[in-house]
PDB file of C-alpha atoms in Angstrom:
ATOM      1  CA  MET G   1     100.956  77.720 -89.185  1.00 46.00           C
ATOM      2  CA  GLN G   2      98.203  76.900 -87.155  1.00 49.00           C
ATOM      3  CA  THR G   3      98.787  75.437 -84.041  1.00 59.00           C
ATOM      4  CA  GLU G   4      96.518  73.020 -82.599  1.00 76.00           C
ATOM      5  CA  THR G   5      93.562  74.188 -79.453  1.00 91.00           C
ATOM      6  CA  ILE G   6      94.176  72.389 -76.477  1.00 95.00           C
ATOM      7  CA  THR G   7      91.495  72.850 -73.275  1.00 96.00           C
ATOM      8  CA  ILE G   8      91.860  71.591 -70.287  1.00 98.00           C
ATOM      9  CA  ARG G   9      88.344  70.435 -68.823  1.00 98.00           C
ATOM     10  CA  GLN G  10      87.166  67.861 -66.174  1.00 97.00           C
ATOM     11  CA  ALA G  11      87.236  64.681 -66.879  1.00 98.00           C
ATOM     12  CA  SER G  12      83.935  62.427 -66.774  1.00 98.00           C
ATOM     13  CA  PRO G  13      82.561  58.522 -66.078  1.00 98.00           C
ATOM     14  CA  GLU G  14      82.239  58.055 -69.480  1.00 98.00           C
ATOM     15  CA  GLU G  15      86.409  58.336 -70.239  1.00 98.00           C
ATOM     16  CA  ALA G  16      87.442  55.936 -67.426  1.00 98.00           C
ATOM     17  CA  PRO G  17      88.861  53.499 -69.736  1.00 98.00           C
ATOM     18  CA  THR G  18      91.023  56.389 -71.489  1.00 98.00           C
ATOM     19  CA  VAL G  19      91.796  57.785 -68.458  1.00 98.00           C
ATOM     20  CA  ALA G  20      92.606  54.219 -66.704  1.00 98.00           C
ATOM     21  CA  ARG G  21      95.044  53.884 -69.399  1.00 98.00           C
ATOM     22  CA  LEU G  22      97.004  57.033 -69.439  1.00 98.00           C
ATOM     23  CA  ILE G  23      96.851  56.846 -65.452  1.00 97.00           C
ATOM     24  CA  MET G  24      98.518  53.352 -66.152  1.00 96.00           C
ATOM     25  CA  THR G  25     101.169  54.769 -68.548  1.00 94.00           C
ATOM     26  CA  ALA G  26     102.340  57.002 -66.012  1.00 91.00           C
ATOM     27  CA  MET G  27     102.576  54.218 -63.286  1.00 88.00           C
ATOM     28  CA  THR G  28     104.390  52.332 -65.986  1.00 86.00           C
ATOM     29  CA  ASP G  29     103.424  48.680 -66.684  1.00 91.00           C
ATOM     30  CA  GLU G  30     106.246  47.116 -64.562  1.00 87.00           C
ATOM     31  CA  CYS G  31     104.690  49.178 -61.182  1.00 86.00           C
ATOM     32  CA  CYS G  32     101.139  47.978 -62.456  1.00 92.00           C
ATOM     33  CA  LEU G  33     102.386  44.446 -62.667  1.00 92.00           C
ATOM     34  CA  TYR G  34     103.631  45.131 -59.247  1.00 90.00           C
ATOM     35  CA  PHE G  35     100.414  45.664 -57.530  1.00 93.00           C
ATOM     36  CA  CYS G  36      98.653  43.140 -59.145  1.00 93.00           C
ATOM     37  CA  GLY G  37     101.340  40.316 -58.598  1.00 92.00           C
ATOM     38  CA  LYS G  38     102.073  36.789 -60.348  1.00 93.00           C
ATOM     39  CA  GLY G  39      99.081  35.245 -62.621  1.00 94.00           C
ATOM     40  CA  HIS G  40      97.903  38.436 -63.545  1.00 96.00           C
ATOM     41  CA  ASP G  41      98.233  40.676 -66.713  1.00 96.00           C
ATOM     42  CA  ILE G  42      97.757  44.545 -67.920  1.00 96.00           C
ATOM     43  CA  GLY G  43      94.043  44.029 -69.142  1.00 96.00           C
ATOM     44  CA  ASP G  44      93.552  42.687 -65.310  1.00 96.00           C
ATOM     45  CA  PHE G  45      94.897  45.836 -64.003  1.00 97.00           C
ATOM     46  CA  HIS G  46      93.473  47.593 -66.780  1.00 97.00           C
ATOM     47  CA  ARG G  47      90.000  46.683 -66.112  1.00 97.00           C
ATOM     48  CA  VAL G  48      90.522  47.255 -62.101  1.00 97.00           C
ATOM     49  CA  MET G  49      91.649  50.611 -63.008  1.00 97.00           C
ATOM     50  CA  THR G  50      88.889  51.416 -64.944  1.00 98.00           C
ATOM     51  CA  ARG G  51      86.197  50.673 -62.114  1.00 97.00           C
ATOM     52  CA  LEU G  52      88.460  52.558 -59.903  1.00 98.00           C
ATOM     53  CA  VAL G  53      88.163  55.784 -61.843  1.00 98.00           C
ATOM     54  CA  GLU G  54      84.372  55.279 -62.932  1.00 98.00           C
ATOM     55  CA  ARG G  55      83.925  56.034 -58.940  1.00 97.00           C
ATOM     56  CA  GLU G  56      84.249  59.248 -56.377  1.00 97.00           C
ATOM     57  CA  ASP G  57      85.353  57.717 -53.361  1.00 96.00           C
ATOM     58  CA  THR G  58      89.202  56.914 -54.963  1.00 96.00           C
ATOM     59  CA  GLN G  59      92.186  58.416 -55.573  1.00 96.00           C
ATOM     60  CA  TYR G  60      92.124  57.508 -58.902  1.00 97.00           C
ATOM     61  CA  SER G  61      88.571  59.345 -59.827  1.00 98.00           C
ATOM     62  CA  TYR G  62      87.783  61.177 -62.832  1.00 98.00           C
ATOM     63  CA  ALA G  63      86.512  63.715 -60.217  1.00 98.00           C
ATOM     64  CA  ASN G  64      90.069  64.147 -59.428  1.00 98.00           C
ATOM     65  CA  THR G  65      91.391  64.007 -63.108  1.00 98.00           C
ATOM     66  CA  LEU G  66      91.968  67.242 -65.488  1.00 98.00           C
ATOM     67  CA  CYS G  67      92.020  66.145 -68.891  1.00 98.00           C
ATOM     68  CA  ALA G  68      93.707  68.131 -71.897  1.00 98.00           C
ATOM     69  CA  VAL G  69      91.294  67.507 -75.392  1.00 98.00           C
ATOM     70  CA  ASP G  70      91.896  68.528 -78.878  1.00 96.00           C
ATOM     71  CA  SER G  71      89.336  70.633 -80.743  1.00 94.00           C
ATOM     72  CA  GLN G  72      87.332  67.726 -81.056  1.00 95.00           C
ATOM     73  CA  ASP G  73      87.678  66.671 -77.195  1.00 96.00           C
ATOM     74  CA  ASN G  74      89.226  63.736 -77.989  1.00 96.00           C
ATOM     75  CA  ILE G  75      91.566  62.978 -74.977  1.00 98.00           C
ATOM     76  CA  MET G  76      95.419  63.991 -75.052  1.00 97.00           C
ATOM     77  CA  GLY G  77      96.830  64.085 -71.924  1.00 98.00           C
ATOM     78  CA  ILE G  78      95.333  63.363 -68.004  1.00 98.00           C
ATOM     79  CA  CYS G  79      96.804  64.828 -64.795  1.00 98.00           C
ATOM     80  CA  THR G  80      95.058  63.024 -61.803  1.00 98.00           C
ATOM     81  CA  SER G  81      95.477  64.718 -58.057  1.00 98.00           C
ATOM     82  CA  TYR G  82      93.703  64.786 -54.636  1.00 98.00           C
ATOM     83  CA  ASP G  83      93.991  66.721 -51.357  1.00 98.00           C
ATOM     84  CA  GLY G  84      96.650  65.115 -49.783  1.00 97.00           C
ATOM     85  CA  ALA G  85      94.758  65.487 -46.485  1.00 97.00           C
ATOM     86  CA  LYS G  86      92.730  62.577 -48.269  1.00 97.00           C
ATOM     87  CA  LEU G  87      94.984  59.837 -48.826  1.00 97.00           C
ATOM     88  CA  HIS G  88      93.950  57.353 -46.473  1.00 96.00           C
ATOM     89  CA  GLN G  89      90.217  57.647 -47.012  1.00 96.00           C
ATOM     90  CA  LEU G  90      90.856  58.006 -51.133  1.00 97.00           C
ATOM     91  CA  ARG G  91      93.267  54.738 -51.453  1.00 96.00           C
ATOM     92  CA  GLN G  92      90.963  52.422 -49.593  1.00 97.00           C
ATOM     93  CA  THR G  93      88.927  51.855 -52.462  1.00 96.00           C
ATOM     94  CA  PHE G  94      92.391  50.529 -54.501  1.00 96.00           C
ATOM     95  CA  LEU G  95      93.318  48.449 -51.338  1.00 96.00           C
ATOM     96  CA  ALA G  96      90.201  46.704 -51.108  1.00 97.00           C
ATOM     97  CA  ALA G  97      90.062  46.003 -54.678  1.00 96.00           C
ATOM     98  CA  ALA G  98      93.764  44.720 -54.773  1.00 96.00           C
ATOM     99  CA  LYS G  99      93.067  42.659 -52.116  1.00 96.00           C
ATOM    100  CA  GLU G 100      89.197  40.901 -53.813  1.00 96.00           C
ATOM    101  CA  GLU G 101      90.776  41.020 -57.414  1.00 95.00           C
ATOM    102  CA  TRP G 102      94.498  40.059 -56.653  1.00 96.00           C
ATOM    103  CA  GLY G 103      94.944  38.937 -53.077  1.00 95.00           C
ATOM    104  CA  MET G 104      97.262  41.256 -52.614  1.00 95.00           C
ATOM    105  CA  ASP G 105      97.569  43.395 -49.628  1.00 95.00           C
ATOM    106  CA  HIS G 106      99.151  46.549 -50.135  1.00 93.00           C
ATOM    107  CA  SER G 107      98.092  48.300 -47.172  1.00 92.00           C
ATOM    108  CA  ASN G 108     101.841  48.766 -46.531  1.00 89.00           C
ATOM    109  CA  ILE G 109     102.329  51.370 -49.121  1.00 86.00           C
ATOM    110  CA  PRO G 110     104.222  54.389 -47.883  1.00 84.00           C
ATOM    111  CA  ASP G 111     102.497  57.724 -48.066  1.00 88.00           C
ATOM    112  CA  GLU G 112     103.202  59.476 -50.539  1.00 88.00           C
ATOM    113  CA  THR G 113     101.852  63.019 -49.485  1.00 92.00           C
ATOM    114  CA  GLU G 114      99.755  64.522 -46.538  1.00 92.00           C
ATOM    115  CA  ALA G 115      97.724  67.397 -45.620  1.00 95.00           C
ATOM    116  CA  GLY G 116      98.749  70.857 -46.863  1.00 97.00           C
ATOM    117  CA  GLU G 117      98.815  68.984 -50.461  1.00 97.00           C
ATOM    118  CA  LEU G 118      97.213  68.976 -53.282  1.00 98.00           C
ATOM    119  CA  TYR G 119      99.025  65.613 -54.596  1.00 98.00           C
ATOM    120  CA  ILE G 120      99.589  64.877 -58.652  1.00 98.00           C
ATOM    121  CA  ASP G 121      99.023  60.924 -58.475  1.00 96.00           C
ATOM    122  CA  SER G 122      99.280  60.465 -62.136  1.00 96.00           C
ATOM    123  CA  LEU G 123     100.193  62.799 -65.117  1.00 97.00           C
ATOM    124  CA  ALA G 124     100.648  61.054 -69.059  1.00 97.00           C
ATOM    125  CA  VAL G 125     100.667  62.988 -72.011  1.00 97.00           C
ATOM    126  CA  ASP G 126      99.107  60.155 -75.034  1.00 96.00           C
ATOM    127  CA  PRO G 127     102.208  59.291 -76.696  1.00 95.00           C
ATOM    128  CA  ALA G 128     100.911  60.533 -80.544  1.00 94.00           C
ATOM    129  CA  HIS G 129     100.533  63.962 -78.799  1.00 95.00           C
ATOM    130  CA  ARG G 130     104.073  64.224 -77.020  1.00 94.00           C
ATOM    131  CA  GLY G 131     106.179  67.633 -77.091  1.00 92.00           C
ATOM    132  CA  LYS G 132     103.252  69.778 -77.557  1.00 94.00           C
ATOM    133  CA  GLY G 133     103.369  71.346 -74.145  1.00 95.00           C
ATOM    134  CA  ILE G 134     100.581  69.330 -72.642  1.00 97.00           C
ATOM    135  CA  ALA G 135     102.352  68.198 -69.695  1.00 97.00           C
ATOM    136  CA  THR G 136     103.170  71.702 -68.835  1.00 97.00           C
ATOM    137  CA  LEU G 137      99.660  72.956 -69.087  1.00 97.00           C
ATOM    138  CA  LEU G 138      98.245  70.088 -67.294  1.00 98.00           C
ATOM    139  CA  LEU G 139     100.652  71.079 -64.405  1.00 98.00           C
ATOM    140  CA  LYS G 140      99.861  74.699 -64.343  1.00 97.00           C
ATOM    141  CA  ALA G 141      96.015  74.080 -64.350  1.00 98.00           C
ATOM    142  CA  THR G 142      96.599  71.632 -61.293  1.00 98.00           C
ATOM    143  CA  ILE G 143      98.666  74.609 -59.728  1.00 98.00           C
ATOM    144  CA  ASP G 144      95.653  76.449 -60.272  1.00 98.00           C
ATOM    145  CA  LYS G 145      93.659  73.995 -59.020  1.00 98.00           C
ATOM    146  CA  ALA G 146      95.224  73.811 -55.507  1.00 98.00           C
ATOM    147  CA  ALA G 147      95.210  77.082 -55.651  1.00 97.00           C
ATOM    148  CA  ALA G 148      91.275  77.421 -55.935  1.00 97.00           C
ATOM    149  CA  LEU G 149      91.029  74.469 -53.409  1.00 96.00           C
ATOM    150  CA  GLY G 150      92.926  76.415 -50.596  1.00 97.00           C
ATOM    151  CA  ILE G 151      95.660  74.011 -50.579  1.00 98.00           C
ATOM    152  CA  PRO G 152      98.936  75.967 -50.127  1.00 97.00           C
ATOM    153  CA  ARG G 153     101.402  73.250 -52.201  1.00 97.00           C
ATOM    154  CA  THR G 154     101.290  71.171 -54.724  1.00 98.00           C
ATOM    155  CA  GLY G 155     103.515  68.114 -54.556  1.00 97.00           C
ATOM    156  CA  LEU G 156     104.296  64.985 -56.467  1.00 96.00           C
ATOM    157  CA  LEU G 157     106.919  61.963 -56.934  1.00 93.00           C
ATOM    158  CA  VAL G 158     108.867  61.103 -59.119  1.00 92.00           C
ATOM    159  CA  ASP G 159     111.231  58.050 -60.939  1.00 88.00           C
ATOM    160  CA  THR G 160     114.845  58.463 -59.992  1.00 90.00           C
ATOM    161  CA  GLY G 161     115.111  57.049 -63.340  1.00 87.00           C
ATOM    162  CA  ASN G 162     112.816  59.235 -64.895  1.00 88.00           C
ATOM    163  CA  PRO G 163     115.385  62.668 -65.504  1.00 93.00           C
ATOM    164  CA  LYS G 164     113.342  63.839 -68.236  1.00 92.00           C
ATOM    165  CA  ALA G 165     110.002  63.766 -66.418  1.00 92.00           C
ATOM    166  CA  GLU G 166     112.150  65.800 -63.472  1.00 95.00           C
ATOM    167  CA  ALA G 167     113.901  68.334 -65.209  1.00 96.00           C
ATOM    168  CA  LEU G 168     109.867  69.250 -67.157  1.00 96.00           C
ATOM    169  CA  TYR G 169     109.056  69.682 -63.283  1.00 97.00           C
ATOM    170  CA  LEU G 170     112.141  71.701 -62.259  1.00 97.00           C
ATOM    171  CA  ARG G 171     111.618  74.135 -65.557  1.00 96.00           C
ATOM    172  CA  VAL G 172     107.696  74.668 -64.098  1.00 97.00           C
ATOM    173  CA  GLY G 173     109.056  75.491 -60.775  1.00 97.00           C
ATOM    174  CA  PHE G 174     108.484  72.174 -58.592  1.00 98.00           C
ATOM    175  CA  LYS G 175     111.460  71.952 -55.934  1.00 97.00           C
ATOM    176  CA  PRO G 176     112.832  68.462 -54.621  1.00 95.00           C
ATOM    177  CA  ILE G 177     111.940  68.093 -50.405  1.00 94.00           C
ATOM    178  CA  GLY G 178     112.983  64.663 -50.182  1.00 90.00           C
ATOM    179  CA  THR G 179     112.963  60.500 -51.446  1.00 88.00           C
ATOM    180  CA  ASN G 180     110.074  58.033 -51.247  1.00 83.00           C
ATOM    181  CA  SER G 181     109.365  54.321 -52.434  1.00 77.00           C
ATOM    182  CA  TRP G 182     106.516  53.762 -54.491  1.00 73.00           C
ATOM    183  CA  GLY G 183     105.767  50.864 -56.382  1.00 65.00           C
ATOM    184  CA  GLY G 184     109.284  49.020 -55.691  1.00 70.00           C
ATOM    185  CA  HIS G 185     110.871  52.272 -57.004  1.00 76.00           C
ATOM    186  CA  PRO G 186     112.950  54.579 -55.492  1.00 86.00           C
ATOM    187  CA  MET G 187     111.326  58.486 -55.838  1.00 89.00           C
ATOM    188  CA  ARG G 188     112.309  62.155 -55.581  1.00 93.00           C
ATOM    189  CA  HIS G 189     109.265  64.440 -53.688  1.00 94.00           C
ATOM    190  CA  LEU G 190     109.099  67.689 -55.811  1.00 96.00           C
ATOM    191  CA  ILE G 191     106.726  70.262 -54.353  1.00 97.00           C
ATOM    192  CA  PHE G 192     105.671  73.618 -56.212  1.00 97.00           C
TER     193      PHE G 192
END
């Protein structure tokens, strides 16, 4: 039996629509709709998220995203992470877009990270490719990225209603350090 070759590489601006879709998978439709508010739909959120991924000055940037790709270079999964010390700077682009596009003021979002942490904002594997170890590969590559950047720890928030994801993070070696709230959901903060 031949196993599929999976490579981890940096995303490119041209891949923004696919990366945005996968970031939205990680966020869930419910959270996306929470952020864009009444009168807007998932398509509206995807359009704005795609523009954010195309840029370099946002937390969702292609420059912050690692992709797992197959032998034909098709994206199977993504992991978007950034230096927690830059949270407020990187978040400004999202806040401005939410205000301009949807009339939503999200300036009161609690901080999900801090200096000294490479924060995993979004981890998602395309449903057609789940169960192949892709999430684990992306997590390990992101932990390596933190080390290469000289950032002492890697962190993430996991929805308390998603025990399967939390079990994956714990298997990789993440440990819980506290709780938070994001997108209207209770979350657990884990670090590696």
